[in-house]
CSV table of C-alpha atoms and ligand atoms in Angstrom, one decimal:
chain,number,residue,atom,x,y,z
Q,254,MET,CA,7.8,-21.4,15.6
Q,255,THR,CA,4.1,-20.9,15.0
Q,256,ILE,CA,2.1,-18.9,17.5
Q,257,LEU,CA,-1.7,-18.4,17.8
Q,258,LEU,CA,-2.7,-14.8,18.5
Q,259,THR,CA,-6.2,-13.7,19.7
Q,260,ALA,CA,-7.7,-10.2,19.1
Q,261,ALA,CA,-5.2,-10.0,16.3
Q,262,ASN,CA,-7.2,-7.4,14.4
Q,263,GLY,CA,-7.2,-4.9,17.3
Q,264,ARG,CA,-4.8,-2.1,18.1
Q,265,THR,CA,-2.8,-4.3,20.5
Q,266,GLY,CA,-3.1,-7.4,18.3
Q,267,ARG,CA,-1.7,-5.7,15.3
Q,268,ALA,CA,1.3,-4.4,17.3
Q,269,VAL,CA,2.0,-7.8,18.8
Q,270,LEU,CA,1.6,-9.5,15.3
Q,271,THR,CA,4.2,-7.1,13.9
Q,272,ALA,CA,6.6,-7.7,16.9
Q,273,LEU,CA,6.2,-11.5,16.7
Q,274,LYS,CA,6.9,-11.4,13.0
Q,275,GLU,CA,10.0,-9.3,13.5
Q,276,ALA,CA,11.1,-11.8,16.2
Q,277,GLY,CA,11.0,-14.5,13.5
Q,278,ALA,CA,7.7,-16.2,14.6
Q,279,SER,CA,5.1,-17.5,12.2
Q,280,VAL,CA,1.7,-16.2,13.4
Q,281,LYS,CA,-1.8,-17.6,13.0
Q,282,VAL,CA,-4.4,-14.9,13.8
Q,283,PHE,CA,-7.7,-15.6,15.4
Q,284,ILE,CA,-10.2,-13.2,13.8
Q,285,ARG,CA,-14.0,-12.7,13.7
Q,286,ASP,CA,-14.3,-11.9,10.1
Q,287,GLU,CA,-12.5,-13.3,7.1
Q,288,GLY,CA,-12.5,-9.8,5.5
Q,289,GLN,CA,-9.9,-8.8,8.1
Q,290,TRP,CA,-7.4,-11.4,6.8
Q,291,PRO,CA,-5.8,-9.4,3.8
Q,292,GLU,CA,-4.6,-6.6,6.1
Q,293,LEU,CA,-3.3,-8.9,8.7
Q,294,GLN,CA,-1.5,-11.0,6.0
Q,295,ALA,CA,0.0,-7.8,4.8
Q,296,LEU,CA,1.3,-7.2,8.4
Q,297,GLY,CA,3.0,-10.6,8.3
Q,298,ALA,CA,0.5,-13.1,9.6
Q,299,SER,CA,0.9,-16.6,8.0
Q,300,ALA,CA,-2.5,-18.1,8.6
Q,301,TYR,CA,-5.9,-17.3,10.1
Q,302,ALA,CA,-8.8,-18.9,11.9
Q,303,VAL,CA,-12.2,-17.3,11.9
Q,304,GLY,CA,-14.1,-17.7,15.2
Q,305,ASP,CA,-15.5,-16.0,18.3
Q,306,MET,CA,-14.0,-15.9,21.8
Q,307,GLU,CA,-17.5,-16.5,23.1
Q,308,ASP,CA,-17.6,-19.8,21.2
Q,309,ALA,CA,-15.7,-22.8,22.7
Q,310,ALA,CA,-15.8,-24.9,19.5
Q,311,SER,CA,-14.2,-22.3,17.3
Q,312,ILE,CA,-11.5,-21.6,20.0
Q,313,GLU,CA,-10.7,-25.3,20.3
Q,314,ALA,CA,-10.5,-25.7,16.6
Q,315,ALA,CA,-8.1,-22.8,16.4
Q,316,VAL,CA,-5.9,-23.9,19.4
Q,317,GLU,CA,-5.6,-27.5,18.1
Q,318,GLY,CA,-2.0,-28.2,17.0
Q,319,PHE,CA,-0.5,-25.1,18.6
Q,320,GLU,CA,2.2,-25.1,21.3
Q,321,LYS,CA,2.0,-21.3,22.0
Q,322,LEU,CA,-0.9,-18.9,22.4
Q,323,VAL,CA,-0.7,-15.2,22.9
Q,324,HIS,CA,-4.1,-14.3,24.4
Q,325,ILE,CA,-5.3,-10.7,24.2
Q,326,GLY,CA,-8.8,-10.2,25.5
Q,327,PRO,CA,-11.3,-7.7,24.1
Q,328,PRO,CA,-11.0,-4.4,26.2
Q,329,MET,CA,-13.2,-4.0,29.2
Q,330,HIS,CA,-15.1,-7.1,28.3
Q,331,PRO,CA,-17.5,-8.4,31.0
Q,332,HIS,CA,-16.6,-12.0,30.0
Q,333,GLU,CA,-12.9,-11.7,30.4
Q,334,ILE,CA,-12.8,-14.7,32.8
Q,335,GLU,CA,-15.1,-17.0,30.8
Q,336,ILE,CA,-13.1,-16.2,27.6
Q,337,THR,CA,-9.8,-17.0,29.4
Q,338,ASP,CA,-11.3,-20.2,30.8
Q,339,ARG,CA,-12.4,-21.3,27.3
Q,340,LEU,CA,-8.8,-20.8,26.0
Q,341,ILE,CA,-7.4,-22.6,29.0
Q,342,ASP,CA,-9.7,-25.6,28.5
Q,343,ALA,CA,-8.8,-25.8,24.8
Q,344,GLY,CA,-5.1,-25.6,25.7
Q,345,LEU,CA,-5.4,-28.4,28.2
Q,346,LYS,CA,-7.2,-30.6,25.7
Q,347,THR,CA,-4.7,-29.9,22.9
Q,348,GLY,CA,-1.4,-29.9,24.8
Q,349,LEU,CA,-0.5,-26.2,24.8
Q,350,LYS,CA,3.0,-25.6,26.0
Q,351,GLN,CA,2.8,-21.8,26.8
Q,352,PHE,CA,-0.2,-19.6,27.5
Q,353,ILE,CA,0.9,-16.0,27.2
Q,354,TYR,CA,-1.7,-13.9,28.8
Q,355,TYR,CA,-1.8,-10.1,28.0
Q,356,SER,CA,-3.2,-8.7,31.2
Q,357,VAL,CA,-2.9,-5.1,32.6
Q,358,MET,CA,-0.6,-3.3,35.0
Q,359,HIS,CA,-1.9,-3.4,38.6
Q,360,PRO,CA,-4.7,-6.0,38.0
Q,361,LEU,CA,-5.1,-5.9,41.8
Q,362,ARG,CA,-6.8,-2.6,41.6
Q,363,ARG,CA,-10.1,-4.3,42.2
Q,364,ALA,CA,-12.2,-1.1,42.1
Q,365,VAL,CA,-11.8,-1.0,38.3
Q,366,ARG,CA,-13.7,-4.0,36.9
Q,367,HIS,CA,-11.5,-4.9,34.0
Q,368,HIS,CA,-8.5,-4.9,36.3
Q,369,ARG,CA,-10.3,-7.1,38.8
Q,370,LEU,CA,-11.4,-9.5,36.0
Q,371,LYS,CA,-7.9,-9.7,34.7
Q,372,LEU,CA,-6.6,-10.5,38.2
Q,373,ASP,CA,-9.1,-13.3,38.4
Q,374,ALA,CA,-8.2,-14.5,34.9
Q,375,GLU,CA,-4.5,-14.5,35.9
Q,376,GLU,CA,-5.4,-16.7,38.9
Q,377,HIS,CA,-7.2,-19.1,36.6
Q,378,VAL,CA,-4.2,-19.2,34.2
Q,379,ILE,CA,-1.7,-19.8,37.1
Q,380,GLU,CA,-3.9,-22.6,38.6
Q,381,SER,CA,-4.7,-24.2,35.3
Q,382,GLY,CA,-1.6,-26.4,35.2
Q,383,LEU,CA,-0.6,-24.9,31.8
Q,384,PRO,CA,2.9,-23.4,31.5
Q,385,TYR,CA,2.2,-19.7,31.3
Q,386,THR,CA,3.7,-16.2,31.1
Q,387,ILE,CA,1.7,-13.2,32.1
Q,388,VAL,CA,2.5,-9.7,30.9
Q,389,GLN,CA,1.0,-6.7,32.7
Q,390,PRO,CA,1.2,-3.7,30.4
Q,391,THR,CA,0.7,-0.1,31.4
Q,392,ARG,CA,-1.4,2.5,29.5
Q,393,TYR,CA,-0.3,3.2,26.0
Q,394,MET,CA,1.3,6.4,24.6
Q,395,GLN,CA,-0.8,5.6,21.5
Q,396,HIS,CA,-3.9,7.0,23.2
Q,397,LEU,CA,-2.5,10.3,21.8
Q,398,ALA,CA,-3.0,9.2,18.2
Q,399,PRO,CA,-6.8,9.5,17.9
Q,400,ILE,CA,-6.7,13.1,19.3
Q,401,TRP,CA,-3.5,14.2,17.5
Q,402,SER,CA,-5.1,16.3,14.8
Q,403,SER,CA,-7.2,18.1,17.4
Q,404,VAL,CA,-4.1,18.6,19.6
Q,405,LYS,CA,-2.4,20.4,16.7
Q,406,ASP,CA,-5.5,22.3,15.6
Q,407,LYS,CA,-6.6,23.6,19.0
Q,408,GLY,CA,-3.3,23.6,20.9
Q,409,GLU,CA,-5.0,21.6,23.6
Q,410,HIS,CA,-4.1,18.2,25.0
Q,411,ALA,CA,-7.5,17.2,26.3
Q,412,MET,CA,-8.1,13.8,28.0
Q,413,ALA,CA,-10.6,12.8,30.7
Q,414,PHE,CA,-8.0,12.7,33.5
Q,415,SER,CA,-6.8,15.3,36.0
Q,416,THR,CA,-4.0,17.3,34.4
Q,417,GLU,CA,-1.7,16.5,37.3
Q,418,VAL,CA,-2.0,12.8,37.9
Q,419,LYS,CA,1.0,10.8,36.7
Q,420,PHE,CA,1.1,7.8,34.4
Q,421,ASN,CA,4.1,5.7,33.4
Q,422,VAL,CA,2.7,5.4,29.8
Q,423,ALA,CA,4.7,3.1,27.4
Q,424,ASP,CA,5.0,2.9,23.7
Q,425,LEU,CA,2.8,0.1,22.5
Q,426,ARG,CA,5.6,-1.0,20.2
Q,427,ASP,CA,7.8,-1.7,23.3
Q,428,LEU,CA,5.1,-3.6,25.0
Q,429,ALA,CA,4.5,-5.6,21.9
Q,430,ASP,CA,8.2,-6.3,21.5
Q,431,ALA,CA,8.4,-7.5,25.2
Q,432,THR,CA,5.4,-9.8,24.5
Q,433,ALA,CA,7.3,-11.2,21.5
Q,434,VAL,CA,10.4,-11.7,23.6
Q,435,VAL,CA,8.5,-13.9,26.2
Q,436,ALA,CA,6.8,-15.8,23.4
Q,437,THR,CA,9.8,-16.5,21.3
Q,438,GLN,CA,12.8,-16.7,23.7
Q,439,PRO,CA,13.4,-19.4,26.3
Q,440,GLY,CA,13.4,-18.7,30.1
Q,441,HIS,CA,10.1,-16.9,30.6
Q,442,LEU,CA,7.7,-19.7,31.8
Q,443,TYR,CA,5.9,-19.2,35.1
Q,444,ALA,CA,6.8,-15.5,35.1
Q,445,THR,CA,4.6,-12.4,35.6
Q,446,TYR,CA,6.1,-9.2,34.3
Q,447,GLU,CA,4.9,-5.7,35.1
Q,448,LEU,CA,5.5,-3.5,32.1
Q,449,ALA,CA,5.7,0.2,32.8
Q,450,GLY,CA,6.9,3.1,30.6
Q,451,PRO,CA,10.1,5.0,31.2
Q,452,GLU,CA,8.9,8.1,33.1
Q,453,PRO,CA,5.9,9.3,35.1
Q,454,LEU,CA,4.1,11.9,33.1
Q,455,SER,CA,1.0,14.0,33.8
Q,456,GLN,CA,-1.2,15.5,31.1
Q,457,THR,CA,0.5,18.8,31.8
Q,458,ASP,CA,4.0,17.2,31.4
Q,459,MET,CA,2.8,15.6,28.1
Q,460,ALA,CA,1.4,19.0,26.8
Q,461,ALA,CA,4.8,20.5,27.6
Q,462,ILE,CA,6.6,17.8,25.6
Q,463,ILE,CA,4.2,18.2,22.7
Q,464,SER,CA,4.8,22.0,22.8
Q,465,GLU,CA,8.5,21.5,22.6
Q,466,VAL,CA,8.3,19.1,19.7
Q,467,LEU,CA,5.8,21.3,17.7
Q,468,GLY,CA,7.5,24.6,18.7
Q,469,ARG,CA,4.2,26.2,19.8
Q,470,ASP,CA,2.1,26.2,22.9
Q,471,VAL,CA,-0.1,23.3,23.8
Q,472,THR,CA,-2.0,23.3,27.1
Q,473,ALA,CA,-3.5,20.4,29.0
Q,474,ARG,CA,-7.2,20.2,29.7
Q,475,ALA,CA,-9.1,17.7,31.9
Q,476,ILE,CA,-12.2,16.7,30.0
Q,477,PRO,CA,-15.0,16.5,32.6
Q,478,LEU,CA,-16.4,13.0,33.0
Q,479,ASP,CA,-19.9,14.0,31.8
Q,480,GLU,CA,-18.4,15.3,28.6
Q,481,LEU,CA,-16.5,12.0,28.2
Q,482,GLU,CA,-19.8,10.1,28.7
Q,483,GLN,CA,-21.5,12.2,26.1
Q,484,LYS,CA,-18.7,11.6,23.5
Q,485,ALA,CA,-18.6,7.9,24.3
Q,486,ARG,CA,-22.3,7.5,23.9
Q,487,ALA,CA,-22.3,9.5,20.6
Q,488,ALA,CA,-19.6,7.1,19.4
Q,489,GLY,CA,-21.9,4.2,20.1
Q,490,ALA,CA,-20.4,2.9,23.4
Q,491,SER,CA,-22.6,0.5,25.4
Q,492,ASP,CA,-23.9,1.4,28.9
Q,493,ASP,CA,-21.5,-1.1,30.3
Q,494,ARG,CA,-18.5,0.3,28.4
Q,495,VAL,CA,-19.3,3.8,29.5
Q,496,GLU,CA,-19.6,2.8,33.2
Q,497,GLN,CA,-16.3,1.0,33.0
Q,498,MET,CA,-14.5,4.0,31.5
Q,499,LEU,CA,-16.0,6.4,34.0
Q,500,THR,CA,-14.9,4.2,36.9
Q,501,MET,CA,-11.4,3.8,35.5
Q,502,ASN,CA,-10.9,7.5,34.8
Q,503,ASP,CA,-12.1,8.4,38.3
Q,504,HIS,CA,-9.8,5.7,39.9
Q,505,TYR,CA,-6.7,6.8,37.9
Q,506,ASP,CA,-7.4,10.4,38.9
Q,507,ARG,CA,-7.3,9.5,42.5
Q,508,PHE,CA,-4.4,7.1,42.5
Q,509,GLY,CA,-2.4,7.7,39.3
Q,510,PHE,CA,-0.9,4.8,37.2
Q,511,ARG,CA,2.7,4.7,38.1
Q,512,GLY,CA,5.0,1.7,37.7
Q,513,ASN,CA,8.7,0.9,37.4
Q,514,PRO,CA,10.3,0.5,33.9
Q,515,ASN,CA,13.2,-1.8,34.9
Q,516,VAL,CA,11.5,-5.1,33.9
Q,517,LEU,CA,10.5,-3.8,30.4
Q,518,ARG,CA,14.0,-2.4,29.9
Q,519,TRP,CA,15.5,-5.8,31.0
Q,520,LEU,CA,13.2,-7.8,28.7
Q,521,LEU,CA,14.1,-5.6,25.7
Q,522,GLY,CA,17.8,-5.2,26.5
Q,523,ARG,CA,17.7,-1.6,25.4
Q,524,GLU,CA,16.4,1.8,26.4
Q,525,LEU,CA,12.6,2.4,26.1
Q,526,ARG,CA,11.0,4.7,23.7
Q,527,ARG,CA,10.1,7.9,25.5
Q,528,PHE,CA,7.0,10.0,25.1
Q,529,GLN,CA,9.1,12.6,23.3
Q,530,ASP,CA,10.2,10.0,20.7
Q,531,TYR,CA,6.6,9.0,20.2
Q,532,VAL,CA,5.4,12.6,19.7
Q,533,LYS,CA,8.3,13.2,17.2
Q,534,ASP,CA,7.1,10.1,15.2
Q,535,LEU,CA,3.5,11.4,15.2
Q,536,ALA,CA,4.7,14.9,14.1
Q,537,GLN,CA,6.6,13.4,11.1
Q,538,GLN,CA,3.6,11.4,9.8
P,56,NAP,N1,-5.3,0.5,25.9
P,56,NAP,C1,-4.4,0.4,26.8
P,56,NAP,O1,-3.7,1.4,27.2
P,56,NAP,C2,-4.1,-1.0,27.4
P,56,NAP,C3,-3.2,-1.1,28.4
P,56,NAP,C4,-3.0,-2.4,29.0
P,56,NAP,C5,-3.7,-3.5,28.5
P,56,NAP,N2,-4.6,-3.3,27.5
P,56,NAP,C6,-5.4,-4.5,27.1
P,56,NAP,O2,-5.2,-4.7,25.7
P,56,NAP,C7,-6.3,-5.5,25.3
P,56,NAP,C8,-6.6,-5.1,23.8
P,56,NAP,O3,-7.0,-3.8,23.8
P,56,NAP,P1,-7.1,-3.0,22.4
P,56,NAP,O4,-7.2,-1.6,22.7
P,56,NAP,O5,-6.1,-3.5,21.5
P,56,NAP,O6,-8.5,-3.5,21.8
P,56,NAP,P2,-9.2,-3.3,20.4
P,56,NAP,O7,-8.3,-2.4,19.5
P,56,NAP,O8,-10.6,-2.9,20.7
P,56,NAP,O9,-9.2,-4.8,19.8
P,56,NAP,C9,-10.0,-5.8,20.3
P,56,NAP,C10,-10.0,-6.9,19.4
P,56,NAP,O10,-10.8,-8.0,20.0
P,56,NAP,C11,-11.6,-8.5,19.0
P,56,NAP,N3,-12.8,-9.1,19.6
P,56,NAP,C12,-13.7,-8.5,20.4
P,56,NAP,N4,-14.6,-9.4,20.8
P,56,NAP,C13,-14.3,-10.6,20.3
P,56,NAP,C14,-14.9,-11.9,20.3
P,56,NAP,N5,-16.0,-12.1,21.0
P,56,NAP,N6,-14.3,-12.9,19.7
P,56,NAP,C15,-13.2,-12.6,18.9
P,56,NAP,N7,-12.5,-11.4,18.8
P,56,NAP,C16,-13.1,-10.4,19.5
P,56,NAP,C17,-12.0,-7.4,18.1
P,56,NAP,O11,-12.4,-7.9,16.9
P,56,NAP,P3,-13.0,-7.0,15.6
P,56,NAP,O12,-11.7,-6.4,15.0
P,56,NAP,O13,-13.7,-8.0,14.8
P,56,NAP,O14,-13.9,-6.0,16.3
P,56,NAP,C18,-10.7,-6.6,18.0
P,56,NAP,O15,-9.9,-6.9,17.0
P,56,NAP,C19,-7.4,-5.4,26.3
P,56,NAP,O16,-7.5,-6.6,27.0
P,56,NAP,C20,-6.9,-4.3,27.2
P,56,NAP,O17,-7.4,-4.4,28.5
P,56,NAP,C21,-4.9,-2.1,27.0
């Protein structure tokens, strides 16, 4: 079985590529730059197409001949709907048999633009007439990785969220495995699956788990939003990206990001990786 995968070179794309490969699929990756191919080939991709999700012709050429597409959109992208529509149009022309759309948990939280755009994109997928499966993943545990060395050096788990608001974070590897299940096993057409992690955890809870694994004190700190903005701008984030991040962080602070892990557990047929397991993995690297 050969599957086309968009945004394959990103953090999610690489995890999904690995999971699809482990599930026995052959994967063609849609990438922007040929120079990305050797690393993706090393991860197990079998072929590649170079193109841009903003360009209908390159999308159509890539989708041609494929029965299954796993579509991951670029994060917080203002053209999420237009990109999804281009892929739908290409799929309708070329006879796609399953459009797997990687959405987000709680797309109905319209106050956060990228949730709202994914909700509208889901509507387009459902009404397109293409057989589809939608996965709605929660926030990743892997957001800890970029700050891991600073957590160890400073003894501080600092993220731009209230230290008390709870998130059902999931291990990206579990979310990728679930995406591979719906793409490679029968019985998942016309389904929408909310994918939440095993336990609701605040930044304080996470700091306590990290303390236990490292055997020394780590405390939680809520980075103020103006500090987040400064860091994002220094890292080159666009005005649009900064605005989306600030809106999201403020919204999650007010309402949390909790979900139920039953569907993810059912799809995987096993227990989910816990935050403690993920921290132990990081500590051993
Ligand atoms: N982070 C989370 O906790 C979370 C939770 C739920 C859902 N999600 C969703 O997961 C998705 C992927 O997020 P991510 O963090 O994996 O993103 P990422 O690491 O930034 O990867 C995005 C990928 O999209 C590619 N891309 C961007 N614009 C493109 C274009 N115009 N044409 C072709 N490719 C393009 C990039 O290509 P280059 O490599 O060439 O730059 C990159 O490989 C997003 O839709 C996000 O909303 C994330």
